[in-house]
Amino acid sequence: MPFKTLLTVTGPDHGDGDVRLAAVLCEEINAHLSVLVVVVAAPPSGGEYAAVVSPAWLAEREAEMEMLERRSSAVSKMLLESLVSADLSSEYPEQSWADEVIGRHVRYADLTVVGPEMLASHMLKEKVIAGGLFSSGRPILLVPKAARATLKPKRVLVAWDASLEASRAVRESLDILSGADEVRIVIIDPIEDERHHGAEPGADVATYLSRHGVKVAVDRLPSSNHSIADVLRRHAIDTGAELMVMGAYGHSRLRERIFGGVTKSMIEDPGLPVLMAR
């Protein structure tokens, strides 16, 4: 399915880089741009459910709402000068449910673009990615600093582990994959049995994609005591990939937070634009 609406989220201390990046991607594929301005409300100093509300906290909240208004006004002016069709909304959620609030907006877009400014932030980045992946059912596109982002890449790497998440990422990116000159299905340390990658790892997904007109090849790689994320990033460089497609959080978020994982590593250091779905 082609992407017809792209969404990007911006915060009060961000510049205009992420919004302009999303606008360029919209121009590339003739899509509509939705921009969400978010300021996450500061909790009371005595705790989120403190019985006594201090004047200082109330003053802080008022200042935050003014920041939200200023940022929304600045983005609105920029969108009026843009060539793409666009809409603007804003939210001032409490920290504990900010990801849910963001996720509700993400549901009405085909893809959420998470640009370099958002990736460089901390708390808001976590809320945007969690909202996008867990509260929307939609894919996200991570674009690191200095990376060239395009939704019409010529060479794409698909990180395949035969999981539901990877399958969904492939399905969400079919329009991109069918337009590429080369799509490489990459399987790290494949397990050859029916419960994992099948008798011939990568053959099933390659057949599925070829029926959609995708020019596909399968690369089966050993990890050789390196992390899967590092192997994927290295292979992306070696093959000149412009985009990586992968499933996100095959394990629980708690397990990834404690032990690490491919998703966590790619979010922290994508290396190239990465389309994730869950």
XYZ file of N, CA and C in Angstrom:
834
model
N 0.841 -1.197 0.000
C 0.000 0.000 0.000
C 0.877 1.249 0.000
N 0.631 2.180 -0.890
C 1.442 3.405 -0.916
C 1.163 4.278 0.300
N 2.169 5.025 0.697
C 2.017 5.953 1.812
C 1.370 7.239 1.307
N 0.236 7.591 1.861
C -0.464 8.807 1.466
C -0.414 9.898 2.530
N -0.121 9.519 3.784
C 0.004 10.497 4.866
C 1.229 10.177 5.698
N 2.133 11.142 5.811
C 3.298 11.009 6.686
C 3.099 11.915 7.888
N 3.515 11.436 9.052
C 3.426 12.233 10.275
C 4.806 12.408 10.869
N 5.057 13.578 11.406
C 6.273 13.797 12.181
C 5.915 14.550 13.446
N 6.675 14.291 14.501
C 6.439 14.908 15.804
C 7.606 15.829 16.114
N 7.300 17.004 16.634
C 8.348 17.965 16.988
C 8.101 18.502 18.390
N 9.179 18.837 19.073
C 9.088 19.334 20.441
C 9.439 20.801 20.542
N 9.318 21.375 21.732
C 9.503 22.819 21.901
C 10.935 23.303 21.686
N 11.907 22.399 21.890
C 13.306 22.802 21.751
C 13.922 22.315 20.444
N 13.099 21.852 19.520
C 13.599 21.380 18.234
C 13.644 22.521 17.227
N 14.519 22.355 16.237
C 14.511 23.259 15.097
C 13.499 22.779 14.072
N 13.675 23.226 12.840
C 12.720 22.874 11.787
C 13.204 21.739 10.899
N 14.360 21.153 11.235
C 14.958 20.135 10.370
C 14.085 18.920 10.147
N 13.504 18.375 11.206
C 12.690 17.163 11.069
C 11.429 17.427 10.255
N 10.821 18.587 10.474
C 9.605 18.919 9.720
C 9.935 19.101 8.242
N 11.037 19.771 7.957
C 11.435 19.964 6.559
C 11.774 18.619 5.905
N 12.428 17.733 6.651
C 12.741 16.404 6.130
C 11.459 15.659 5.750
N 10.472 15.671 6.650
C 9.211 14.998 6.372
C 8.513 15.626 5.162
N 8.600 16.942 5.039
C 7.983 17.633 3.903
C 8.642 17.213 2.589
N 9.956 17.069 2.587
C 10.667 16.633 1.383
C 10.231 15.224 0.986
N 10.072 14.344 1.975
C 9.617 12.984 1.686
C 8.193 12.996 1.129
N 7.361 13.897 1.647
C 5.994 14.027 1.122
C 6.013 14.492 -0.333
N 6.889 15.438 -0.641
C 7.012 15.894 -2.031
C 7.445 14.749 -2.938
N 8.343 13.917 -2.437
C 8.890 12.820 -3.234
C 7.803 11.828 -3.655
N 6.844 11.559 -2.765
C 5.831 10.536 -3.053
C 4.428 11.129 -3.179
N 4.338 12.452 -3.210
C 3.042 13.135 -3.340
C 2.099 12.748 -2.200
N 2.565 12.902 -0.969
C 1.787 12.541 0.215
C 1.433 13.781 1.034
N 0.481 13.628 1.919
C 0.066 14.683 2.843
C 0.944 14.624 4.094
N 1.241 15.780 4.656
C 2.068 15.864 5.858
C 1.225 16.267 7.065
N 1.308 15.467 8.122
C 0.711 15.824 9.403
C 1.836 16.095 10.394
N 1.754 17.227 11.085
C 2.766 17.589 12.079
C 2.091 17.666 13.437
N 2.686 16.986 14.411
C 2.187 17.007 15.783
C 3.230 17.674 16.676
N 2.848 18.762 17.321
C 3.721 19.447 18.275
C 3.378 18.940 19.672
N 4.383 18.471 20.392
C 4.147 17.886 21.711
C 5.058 18.518 22.746
N 4.463 18.920 23.855
C 5.200 19.276 25.057
C 4.684 18.356 26.155
N 5.562 17.572 26.739
C 5.169 16.654 27.805
C 5.135 17.411 29.127
N 4.013 17.347 29.807
C 3.826 18.116 31.037
C 4.762 17.650 32.151
N 5.284 18.609 32.871
C 6.155 18.304 34.010
C 5.311 17.798 35.180
N 5.717 16.700 35.837
C 4.975 16.210 37.001
C 5.232 17.087 38.216
N 4.352 17.050 39.209
C 4.592 17.809 40.445
C 5.877 17.350 41.119
N 6.559 18.268 41.770
C 7.838 17.942 42.413
C 7.681 16.892 43.495
N 6.520 16.808 44.105
C 6.293 15.808 45.150
C 5.778 14.487 44.621
N 5.764 14.329 43.308
C 5.246 13.113 42.716
C 4.043 13.416 41.851
N 3.781 12.538 40.887
C 2.740 12.794 39.912
C 1.358 12.904 40.540
N 1.177 12.229 41.676
C -0.138 12.241 42.317
C -0.101 12.977 43.656
N 0.768 13.972 43.723
C 0.889 14.737 44.962
C -0.408 15.470 45.277
N -0.767 15.482 46.561
C -2.016 16.131 46.973
C -1.877 17.652 46.980
N -0.665 18.118 47.245
C -0.442 19.557 47.338
C 0.229 20.036 46.051
N -0.372 20.981 45.394
C 0.174 21.529 44.156
C 0.868 22.845 44.462
N 2.147 22.920 44.153
C 2.925 24.106 44.495
C 2.736 25.193 43.452
N 2.840 26.462 43.862
C 2.775 27.577 42.900
C 3.869 27.489 41.845
N 5.043 26.987 42.249
C 6.149 26.875 41.285
C 5.809 25.885 40.178
N 5.146 24.783 40.557
C 4.767 23.786 39.552
C 3.708 24.357 38.604
N 2.766 25.092 39.153
C 1.742 25.712 38.318
C 2.359 26.712 37.340
N 3.344 27.454 37.815
C 4.031 28.411 36.944
C 4.796 27.678 35.844
N 5.380 26.525 36.193
C 6.103 25.730 35.201
C 5.153 25.215 34.121
N 3.979 24.758 34.543
C 2.990 24.268 33.577
C 2.530 25.403 32.640
N 2.336 26.553 33.202
C 1.915 27.691 32.382
C 2.984 28.039 31.355
N 4.242 27.979 31.791
C 5.346 28.267 30.871
C 5.414 27.215 29.761
N 5.155 25.971 30.109
C 5.171 24.896 29.107
C 4.069 25.095 28.066
N 2.899 25.495 28.513
C 1.795 25.719 27.573
C 2.098 26.895 26.641
N 2.812 27.892 27.173
C 3.229 29.001 26.312
C 4.259 28.529 25.285
N 5.154 27.633 25.703
C 6.135 27.052 24.777
C 5.428 26.286 23.663
N 4.394 25.535 24.031
C 3.632 24.772 23.056
C 2.978 25.701 22.037
N 2.432 26.799 22.522
C 1.775 27.754 21.630
C 2.784 28.405 20.691
N 3.955 28.782 21.223
C 4.977 29.412 20.387
C 5.486 28.459 19.313
N 5.754 27.217 19.725
C 6.270 26.239 18.769
C 5.227 25.925 17.691
N 3.978 25.795 18.096
C 2.910 25.531 17.135
C 2.774 26.672 16.145
N 2.900 27.900 16.630
C 2.805 29.067 15.759
C 3.942 29.086 14.742
N 5.154 28.746 15.205
C 6.311 28.743 14.310
C 6.169 27.662 13.238
N 5.707 26.480 13.636
C 5.527 25.393 12.664
C 4.418 25.742 11.676
N 3.345 26.358 12.173
C 2.239 26.744 11.304
C 2.714 27.704 10.215
N 3.543 28.653 10.588
C 4.071 29.607 9.610
C 4.919 28.905 8.559
N 5.736 27.932 9.015
C 6.581 27.201 8.079
C 5.738 26.372 7.114
N 4.678 25.745 7.608
C 3.834 24.920 6.757
C 3.096 25.757 5.715
N 2.749 26.987 6.069
C 2.071 27.859 5.107
C 2.965 28.173 3.920
N 4.283 28.145 4.156
C 5.240 28.428 3.086
C 5.650 27.172 2.328
N 5.182 26.004 2.810
C 5.559 24.738 2.188
C 4.710 24.457 0.956
N 5.237 23.631 0.073
C 4.523 23.273 -1.144
C 3.616 22.059 -0.955
N 3.728 21.383 0.191
C 2.954 20.159 0.388
C 1.660 20.438 1.143
N 0.678 19.588 0.922
C -0.551 19.625 1.714
C -0.206 19.222 3.146
N -0.701 19.994 4.126
C -0.276 19.736 5.503
C -1.355 20.120 6.506
N -1.293 19.488 7.673
C -2.131 19.894 8.796
C -1.282 19.884 10.058
N -1.741 20.593 11.071
C -0.981 20.768 12.303
C -1.886 20.532 13.507
N -1.378 19.812 14.488
C -2.090 19.634 15.749
C -1.082 19.695 16.889
N -1.573 19.832 18.095
C -0.681 19.933 19.258
C -1.278 19.177 20.433
N -0.404 18.738 21.336
C -0.824 18.000 22.522
C 0.061 18.396 23.700
N -0.548 18.386 24.883
C 0.174 18.675 26.128
C -0.145 17.550 27.126
N 0.365 16.339 26.870
C -0.006 15.185 27.689
C 0.831 15.060 28.959
N 0.290 14.350 29.922
C 1.071 13.964 31.094
C 2.092 12.919 30.662
N 3.209 12.859 31.362
C 4.300 11.968 30.974
C 3.874 10.505 30.942
N 3.024 10.093 31.870
C 2.679 8.677 32.003
C 1.873 8.132 30.838
N 1.143 8.988 30.125
C 0.391 8.473 28.978
C 0.681 9.241 27.687
N 1.835 9.873 27.621
C 2.196 10.622 26.411
C 2.288 9.711 25.191
N 2.823 8.486 25.355
C 2.933 7.581 24.218
C 1.560 7.181 23.681
N 0.582 7.024 24.574
C -0.776 6.693 24.126
C -1.371 7.850 23.321
N -1.163 9.067 23.802
C -1.690 10.245 23.110
C -1.056 10.372 21.723
N 0.255 10.204 21.661
C 0.949 10.279 20.376
C 0.477 9.153 19.454
N 0.326 7.954 20.017
C -0.120 6.810 19.227
C -1.470 7.018 18.570
N -2.364 7.734 19.243
C -3.682 7.992 18.656
C -3.574 8.847 17.396
N -2.628 9.768 17.374
C -2.404 10.572 16.171
C -1.749 9.723 15.076
N -0.808 8.863 15.478
C -0.072 8.044 14.517
C -1.009 7.106 13.759
N -2.100 6.683 14.390
C -3.028 5.753 13.735
C -3.620 6.304 12.449
N -3.625 7.611 12.312
C -4.225 8.232 11.139
C -3.190 8.685 10.123
N -2.004 8.081 10.205
C -0.953 8.296 9.211
C -0.460 6.941 8.736
N 0.148 6.905 7.574
C 0.693 5.656 7.049
C 2.104 5.380 7.556
N 2.819 6.442 7.896
C 4.214 6.312 8.321
C 4.581 7.495 9.195
N 5.282 7.225 10.287
C 5.788 8.294 11.156
C 7.279 8.468 10.917
N 7.688 9.683 10.583
C 9.091 9.991 10.321
C 9.728 10.520 11.593
N 10.736 9.810 12.083
C 11.472 10.207 13.282
C 12.842 10.685 12.823
N 13.002 11.998 12.754
C 14.212 12.583 12.190
C 15.344 12.736 13.184
N 16.470 13.293 12.731
C 17.660 13.419 13.580
C 17.437 14.213 14.856
N 16.640 15.288 14.796
C 16.406 16.088 16.006
C 15.661 15.279 17.057
N 14.652 14.521 16.634
C 13.925 13.696 17.594
C 14.815 12.572 18.125
N 15.633 11.969 17.255
C 16.522 10.897 17.704
C 17.565 11.392 18.700
N 17.893 12.681 18.642
C 18.871 13.252 19.562
C 18.258 13.630 20.902
N 16.942 13.657 20.978
C 16.281 13.954 22.251
C 16.224 12.679 23.082
N 15.666 12.769 24.285
C 15.660 11.580 25.151
C 14.238 11.140 25.440
N 13.610 11.796 26.377
C 12.305 11.344 26.829
C 11.253 11.418 25.736
N 11.207 12.504 24.974
C 10.206 12.631 23.931
C 10.422 11.596 22.834
N 11.681 11.305 22.508
C 11.974 10.258 21.522
C 11.375 8.930 21.954
N 11.558 8.567 23.210
C 11.015 7.304 23.711
C 9.500 7.269 23.604
N 8.856 8.392 23.884
C 7.390 8.447 23.810
C 6.910 8.338 22.368
N 7.611 8.986 21.451
C 7.223 8.941 20.043
C 7.384 7.533 19.479
N 8.513 6.904 19.758
C 8.765 5.561 19.227
C 7.827 4.544 19.867
N 7.619 4.637 21.177
C 6.689 3.725 21.844
C 5.269 3.930 21.333
N 4.868 5.189 21.185
C 3.534 5.473 20.667
C 3.361 4.966 19.254
N 4.406 5.148 18.435
C 4.332 4.695 17.055
C 4.275 3.188 16.923
N 5.098 2.480 17.681
C 5.203 1.035 17.518
C 4.157 0.256 18.307
N 3.790 0.743 19.496
C 2.924 -0.047 20.371
C 1.486 0.453 20.444
N 1.227 1.684 20.049
C -0.119 2.239 20.214
C -0.779 2.604 18.898
N -0.200 2.162 17.773
C -0.776 2.595 16.496
C -0.944 1.490 15.465
N -0.054 0.491 15.464
C -0.076 -0.503 14.402
C 0.496 -0.003 13.098
N 1.182 1.134 13.130
C 1.767 1.730 11.929
C 3.304 1.661 11.998
N 3.982 1.696 10.847
C 5.446 1.683 10.852
C 6.028 3.056 11.156
N 7.288 3.066 11.535
C 8.031 4.308 11.742
C 9.291 4.272 10.890
N 9.776 5.446 10.534
C 11.014 5.570 9.774
C 12.006 6.370 10.592
N 13.108 5.736 10.981
C 14.176 6.412 11.710
C 15.179 6.967 10.709
N 15.471 8.257 10.821
C 16.432 8.892 9.909
C 17.535 9.534 10.738
N 18.717 8.914 10.802
C 19.805 9.480 11.603
C 20.436 10.697 10.937
N 21.212 11.408 11.717
C 21.893 12.598 11.229
C 22.817 12.244 10.067
N 22.826 13.099 9.062
C 23.697 12.986 7.886
C 23.274 11.879 6.921
N 22.191 11.162 7.237
C 21.721 10.124 6.319
C 20.830 10.740 5.245
N 20.885 10.183 4.055
C 20.009 10.633 2.969
C 18.733 9.801 3.017
N 17.635 10.446 3.297
C 16.361 9.735 3.404
C 15.619 9.774 2.079
N 15.078 8.644 1.680
C 14.245 8.570 0.489
C 13.238 7.453 0.666
N 12.046 7.645 0.133
C 11.045 6.585 0.114
C 10.957 5.940 -1.265
N 11.961 6.237 -2.093
C 12.111 5.568 -3.382
C 13.555 5.064 -3.517
N 14.003 4.239 -2.562
C 15.385 3.767 -2.601
C 15.613 2.768 -3.729
N 16.832 2.714 -4.213
C 17.197 1.750 -5.253
C 17.675 0.429 -4.645
N 18.289 0.503 -3.459
C 18.795 -0.706 -2.816
C 18.278 -0.755 -1.378
N 17.640 -1.878 -1.037
C 17.029 -2.039 0.282
C 17.516 -3.330 0.918
N 17.773 -3.266 2.199
C 18.126 -4.451 2.988
C 16.946 -4.781 3.898
N 16.496 -6.025 3.874
C 15.419 -6.476 4.750
C 16.008 -7.423 5.780
N 15.923 -7.064 7.051
C 16.397 -7.927 8.140
C 15.301 -8.945 8.426
N 15.542 -10.203 8.073
C 14.498 -11.222 8.141
C 14.817 -12.269 9.206
N 13.874 -12.456 10.136
C 14.018 -13.525 11.132
C 12.765 -14.398 11.210
N 11.901 -14.285 10.195
C 10.679 -15.092 10.091
C 9.679 -14.815 11.212
N 9.798 -13.682 11.864
C 8.889 -13.338 12.960
C 7.673 -12.596 12.429
N 6.645 -12.523 13.273
C 5.458 -11.743 12.922
C 5.830 -10.291 12.670
N 6.736 -9.746 13.490
C 7.128 -8.344 13.357
C 7.842 -8.092 12.029
N 8.738 -9.003 11.647
C 9.435 -8.851 10.372
C 8.465 -8.983 9.202
N 7.517 -9.904 9.327
C 6.512 -10.077 8.278
C 5.682 -8.811 8.097
N 5.319 -8.190 9.215
C 4.529 -6.956 9.133
C 5.344 -5.825 8.509
N 6.631 -5.751 8.843
C 7.487 -4.711 8.262
C 7.588 -4.876 6.750
N 7.716 -6.116 6.299
C 7.772 -6.376 4.861
C 6.462 -5.978 4.197
N 5.350 -6.346 4.823
C 4.042 -6.015 4.243
C 3.838 -4.504 4.161
N 4.245 -3.775 5.214
C 4.066 -2.321 5.227
C 4.943 -1.631 4.189
N 6.040 -2.264 3.814
C 6.984 -1.616 2.897
C 6.908 -2.167 1.478
N 5.869 -2.915 1.150
C 5.782 -3.559 -0.163
C 5.903 -2.566 -1.318
N 5.268 -1.415 -1.180
C 5.323 -0.424 -2.253
C 6.753 0.052 -2.471
N 7.498 0.238 -1.391
C 8.903 0.638 -1.494
C 9.726 -0.483 -2.120
N 9.522 -1.708 -1.644
C 10.315 -2.840 -2.118
C 10.088 -3.120 -3.600
N 8.849 -3.008 -4.042
C 8.554 -3.303 -5.445
C 9.143 -2.266 -6.392
N 9.443 -1.074 -5.875
C 10.026 -0.038 -6.713
C 11.543 -0.004 -6.705
N 12.164 -0.846 -5.868
C 13.625 -0.844 -5.744
C 14.277 -1.682 -6.848
N 15.512 -1.341 -7.154
C 16.288 -2.127 -8.126
C 16.822 -3.407 -7.507
N 17.054 -3.388 -6.191
C 17.647 -4.549 -5.520
C 17.158 -4.614 -4.073
N 16.619 -5.739 -3.681
C 16.209 -5.975 -2.297
C 16.919 -7.222 -1.796
N 17.683 -7.066 -0.740
C 18.446 -8.189 -0.183
C 17.806 -8.620 1.136
N 17.358 -9.881 1.170
C 16.831 -10.475 2.396
C 18.017 -11.005 3.184
N 18.236 -10.461 4.370
C 19.407 -10.836 5.157
C 18.965 -11.653 6.368
N 19.523 -12.845 6.497
C 19.212 -13.742 7.605
C 20.513 -14.025 8.343
N 20.504 -13.751 9.636
C 21.705 -13.967 10.456
C 21.561 -15.281 11.221
N 22.554 -16.157 11.094
C 22.559 -17.460 11.782
C 21.229 -18.204 11.617
N 20.820 -18.487 10.391
C 19.511 -19.122 10.181
C 19.433 -20.519 10.785
N 18.233 -20.840 11.286
C 17.951 -22.167 11.837
C 17.041 -22.879 10.852
N 17.483 -24.020 10.349
C 16.755 -24.710 9.289
C 15.769 -25.721 9.868
N 14.609 -25.239 10.276
C 13.525 -26.141 10.662
C 12.201 -25.420 10.484
N 11.107 -26.154 10.600
C 9.789 -25.603 10.310
C 9.376 -24.511 11.277
N 9.886 -24.546 12.505
C 9.506 -23.564 13.512
C 10.279 -22.263 13.370
N 11.306 -22.251 12.519
C 12.130 -21.047 12.386
C 12.159 -20.569 10.934
N 13.207 -20.906 10.188
C 13.371 -20.352 8.848
C 12.999 -21.315 7.729
N 12.550 -22.524 8.059
C 12.192 -23.489 7.030
C 13.379 -24.281 6.528
N 13.111 -25.197 5.603
C 14.171 -26.060 5.086
C 15.204 -25.278 4.285
N 14.751 -24.220 3.634
C 15.667 -23.344 2.885
C 15.453 -21.914 3.362
N 16.226 -21.456 4.343
C 15.997 -20.132 4.944
C 15.949 -19.008 3.913
N 14.871 -18.236 3.964
C 14.715 -17.098 3.076
C 13.941 -17.400 1.813
N 13.746 -18.671 1.491
C 13.082 -19.022 0.237
C 11.618 -18.595 0.237
N 10.925 -18.790 1.356
C 9.497 -18.463 1.396
C 9.248 -16.972 1.216
N 9.992 -16.144 1.957
C 9.777 -14.705 1.852
C 10.230 -14.188 0.486
N 11.279 -14.794 -0.071
C 11.737 -14.389 -1.404
C 10.675 -14.695 -2.453
N 10.040 -15.865 -2.340
C 8.979 -16.228 -3.282
C 7.798 -15.273 -3.156
N 7.431 -14.985 -1.911
C 6.317 -14.056 -1.665
C 6.600 -12.696 -2.297
N 7.790 -12.172 -2.086
C 8.124 -10.850 -2.616
C 8.237 -10.853 -4.139
N 8.757 -11.924 -4.688
C 8.900 -11.986 -6.149
C 7.540 -11.938 -6.839
N 6.507 -12.468 -6.182
C 5.157 -12.409 -6.753
C 4.626 -10.979 -6.783
N 5.224 -10.118 -5.993
C 4.866 -8.699 -6.008
C 5.799 -7.899 -6.919
N 6.601 -8.586 -7.691
C 7.486 -7.903 -8.624
C 8.765 -7.385 -7.995
N 9.097 -7.859 -6.812
C 10.309 -7.391 -6.125
C 11.524 -8.141 -6.654
N 12.582 -7.416 -6.954
C 13.841 -8.014 -7.417
C 14.643 -8.391 -6.177
N 14.580 -9.652 -5.787
C 15.043 -10.062 -4.467
C 16.185 -11.065 -4.541
N 17.096 -10.950 -3.575
C 18.172 -11.914 -3.374
C 18.236 -12.216 -1.878
N 18.768 -13.380 -1.523
C 18.836 -13.808 -0.122
C 20.292 -13.926 0.295
N 20.643 -13.282 1.418
C 21.984 -13.381 1.990
C 21.876 -14.043 3.359
N 22.525 -15.202 3.521
C 22.562 -15.882 4.820
C 23.945 -15.644 5.424
N 23.967 -14.965 6.577
C 25.237 -14.521 7.142
C 25.446 -15.079 8.553
N 26.691 -15.417 8.909
C 26.990 -15.794 10.293
C 27.237 -14.540 11.137
N 26.870 -14.612 12.391
C 27.153 -13.463 13.261
C 28.613 -13.411 13.662
N 29.282 -14.594 13.735
C 30.728 -14.661 14.046
C 31.081 -13.844 15.281
N 30.317 -14.043 16.353
C 30.557 -13.388 17.649
C 30.344 -11.875 17.630
N 29.712 -11.368 16.590
C 29.315 -9.967 16.556
C 27.816 -9.872 16.834
N 27.366 -8.701 17.268
C 25.939 -8.527 17.495
C 25.203 -8.526 16.153
N 23.946 -8.947 16.177
C 23.152 -8.971 14.947
C 23.030 -7.562 14.368
N 22.833 -6.575 15.241
C 22.720 -5.193 14.771
C 23.983 -4.752 14.038
N 25.151 -5.108 14.578
C 26.407 -4.728 13.922
C 26.564 -5.417 12.569
N 26.174 -6.688 12.500
C 26.262 -7.409 11.225
C 25.346 -6.766 10.176
N 24.145 -6.395 10.594
C 23.203 -5.751 9.669
C 23.735 -4.413 9.185
N 24.255 -3.601 10.114
C 24.781 -2.287 9.722
C 25.963 -2.440 8.766
N 26.845 -3.405 9.057
C 28.011 -3.624 8.204
C 27.601 -4.087 6.812
N 26.621 -4.988 6.767
C 26.174 -5.503 5.468
C 25.448 -4.415 4.677
N 24.739 -3.545 5.376
C 24.076 -2.430 4.701
C 25.099 -1.533 4.013
N 26.207 -1.280 4.692
C 27.277 -0.469 4.102
C 27.899 -1.195 2.911
N 28.187 -2.491 3.104
C 28.859 -3.267 2.054
C 28.021 -3.367 0.782
N 26.701 -3.393 0.924
C 25.817 -3.554 -0.240
C 25.260 -2.224 -0.742
N 25.639 -1.126 -0.094
C 25.171 0.183 -0.521
C 23.689 0.404 -0.296
N 23.134 -0.217 0.733
C 21.698 -0.080 1.006
C 21.365 1.353 1.409
N 20.249 1.847 0.897
C 19.769 3.184 1.247
C 18.698 3.136 2.333
N 18.174 1.938 2.594
C 17.114 1.772 3.586
C 17.177 0.359 4.137
N 16.920 0.235 5.453
C 16.768 -1.071 6.074
C 15.321 -1.227 6.532
N 14.760 -2.405 6.310
C 13.410 -2.730 6.754
C 13.516 -3.847 7.775
N 12.876 -3.666 8.933
C 12.985 -4.686 9.980
C 11.782 -4.657 10.911
N 11.526 -5.796 11.525
C 10.525 -5.863 12.580
C 11.104 -5.306 13.860
N 10.224 -4.830 14.750
C 10.684 -4.196 15.986
C 10.145 -4.933 17.209
N 10.993 -5.076 18.198
C 10.615 -5.633 19.493
C 9.977 -7.010 19.377
N 10.767 -7.955 18.817
C 10.330 -9.344 18.857
C 10.306 -9.864 20.275
N 11.132 -9.269 21.142
C 11.089 -9.543 22.581
C 10.368 -8.388 23.271
N 10.065 -8.540 24.537
C 9.372 -7.487 25.275
C 10.275 -6.272 25.432
N 9.641 -5.111 25.624
C 10.414 -3.888 25.840
C 11.263 -3.992 27.103
N 10.727 -4.654 28.133
C 11.480 -4.797 29.384
C 12.734 -5.610 29.153
N 12.598 -6.728 28.441
C 13.773 -7.561 28.172
C 14.806 -6.785 27.355
N 14.343 -6.036 26.333
C 15.279 -5.255 25.532
C 15.964 -4.187 26.369
N 15.205 -3.572 27.302
C 15.778 -2.525 28.137
C 16.867 -3.094 29.050
N 16.630 -4.301 29.573
C 17.572 -4.890 30.528
C 18.756 -5.544 29.823
N 18.465 -6.355 28.817
C 19.505 -7.166 28.192
C 20.002 -6.599 26.870
N 19.295 -5.618 26.336
C 19.640 -5.108 25.021
C 18.969 -5.943 23.945
N 19.059 -5.510 22.731
C 18.436 -6.231 21.628
C 18.672 -5.485 20.343
N 18.277 -6.113 19.221
C 18.505 -5.514 17.917
C 17.730 -4.200 17.784
N 16.461 -4.205 18.216
C 15.655 -2.986 18.100
C 16.280 -1.847 18.877
N 16.622 -2.101 20.135
C 17.214 -1.068 20.980
C 18.497 -0.528 20.355
N 19.333 -1.424 19.835
C 20.599 -1.011 19.241
C 20.368 -0.164 17.988
N 19.403 -0.554 17.161
C 19.152 0.195 15.937
C 18.530 1.559 16.226
N 17.710 1.649 17.272
C 17.148 2.949 17.645
C 18.252 3.889 18.130
N 19.180 3.351 18.900
C 20.265 4.175 19.437
C 21.269 4.565 18.362
N 21.486 3.683 17.389
C 22.472 3.974 16.335
C 22.025 3.321 15.034
N 21.086 3.954 14.309
C 20.574 3.321 13.083
C 21.637 3.139 12.000
N 22.481 4.146 11.835
C 23.499 4.063 10.791
C 22.989 4.456 9.413
N 21.741 4.119 9.120
C 21.093 4.481 7.855
C 19.599 4.552 8.139
N 18.791 5.101 7.245
C 17.357 5.117 7.480
C 16.809 3.707 7.690
N 15.986 3.535 8.713
C 15.438 2.221 9.061
C 13.927 2.327 9.189
N 13.212 1.502 8.440
C 11.767 1.402 8.571
C 11.453 0.240 9.487
N 10.779 0.529 10.591
C 10.425 -0.488 11.584
C 8.919 -0.640 11.690
N 8.475 -1.879 11.934
C 7.064 -2.129 12.193
C 6.953 -3.224 13.234
N 5.799 -3.229 13.899
C 5.577 -4.240 14.941
C 4.165 -4.796 14.816
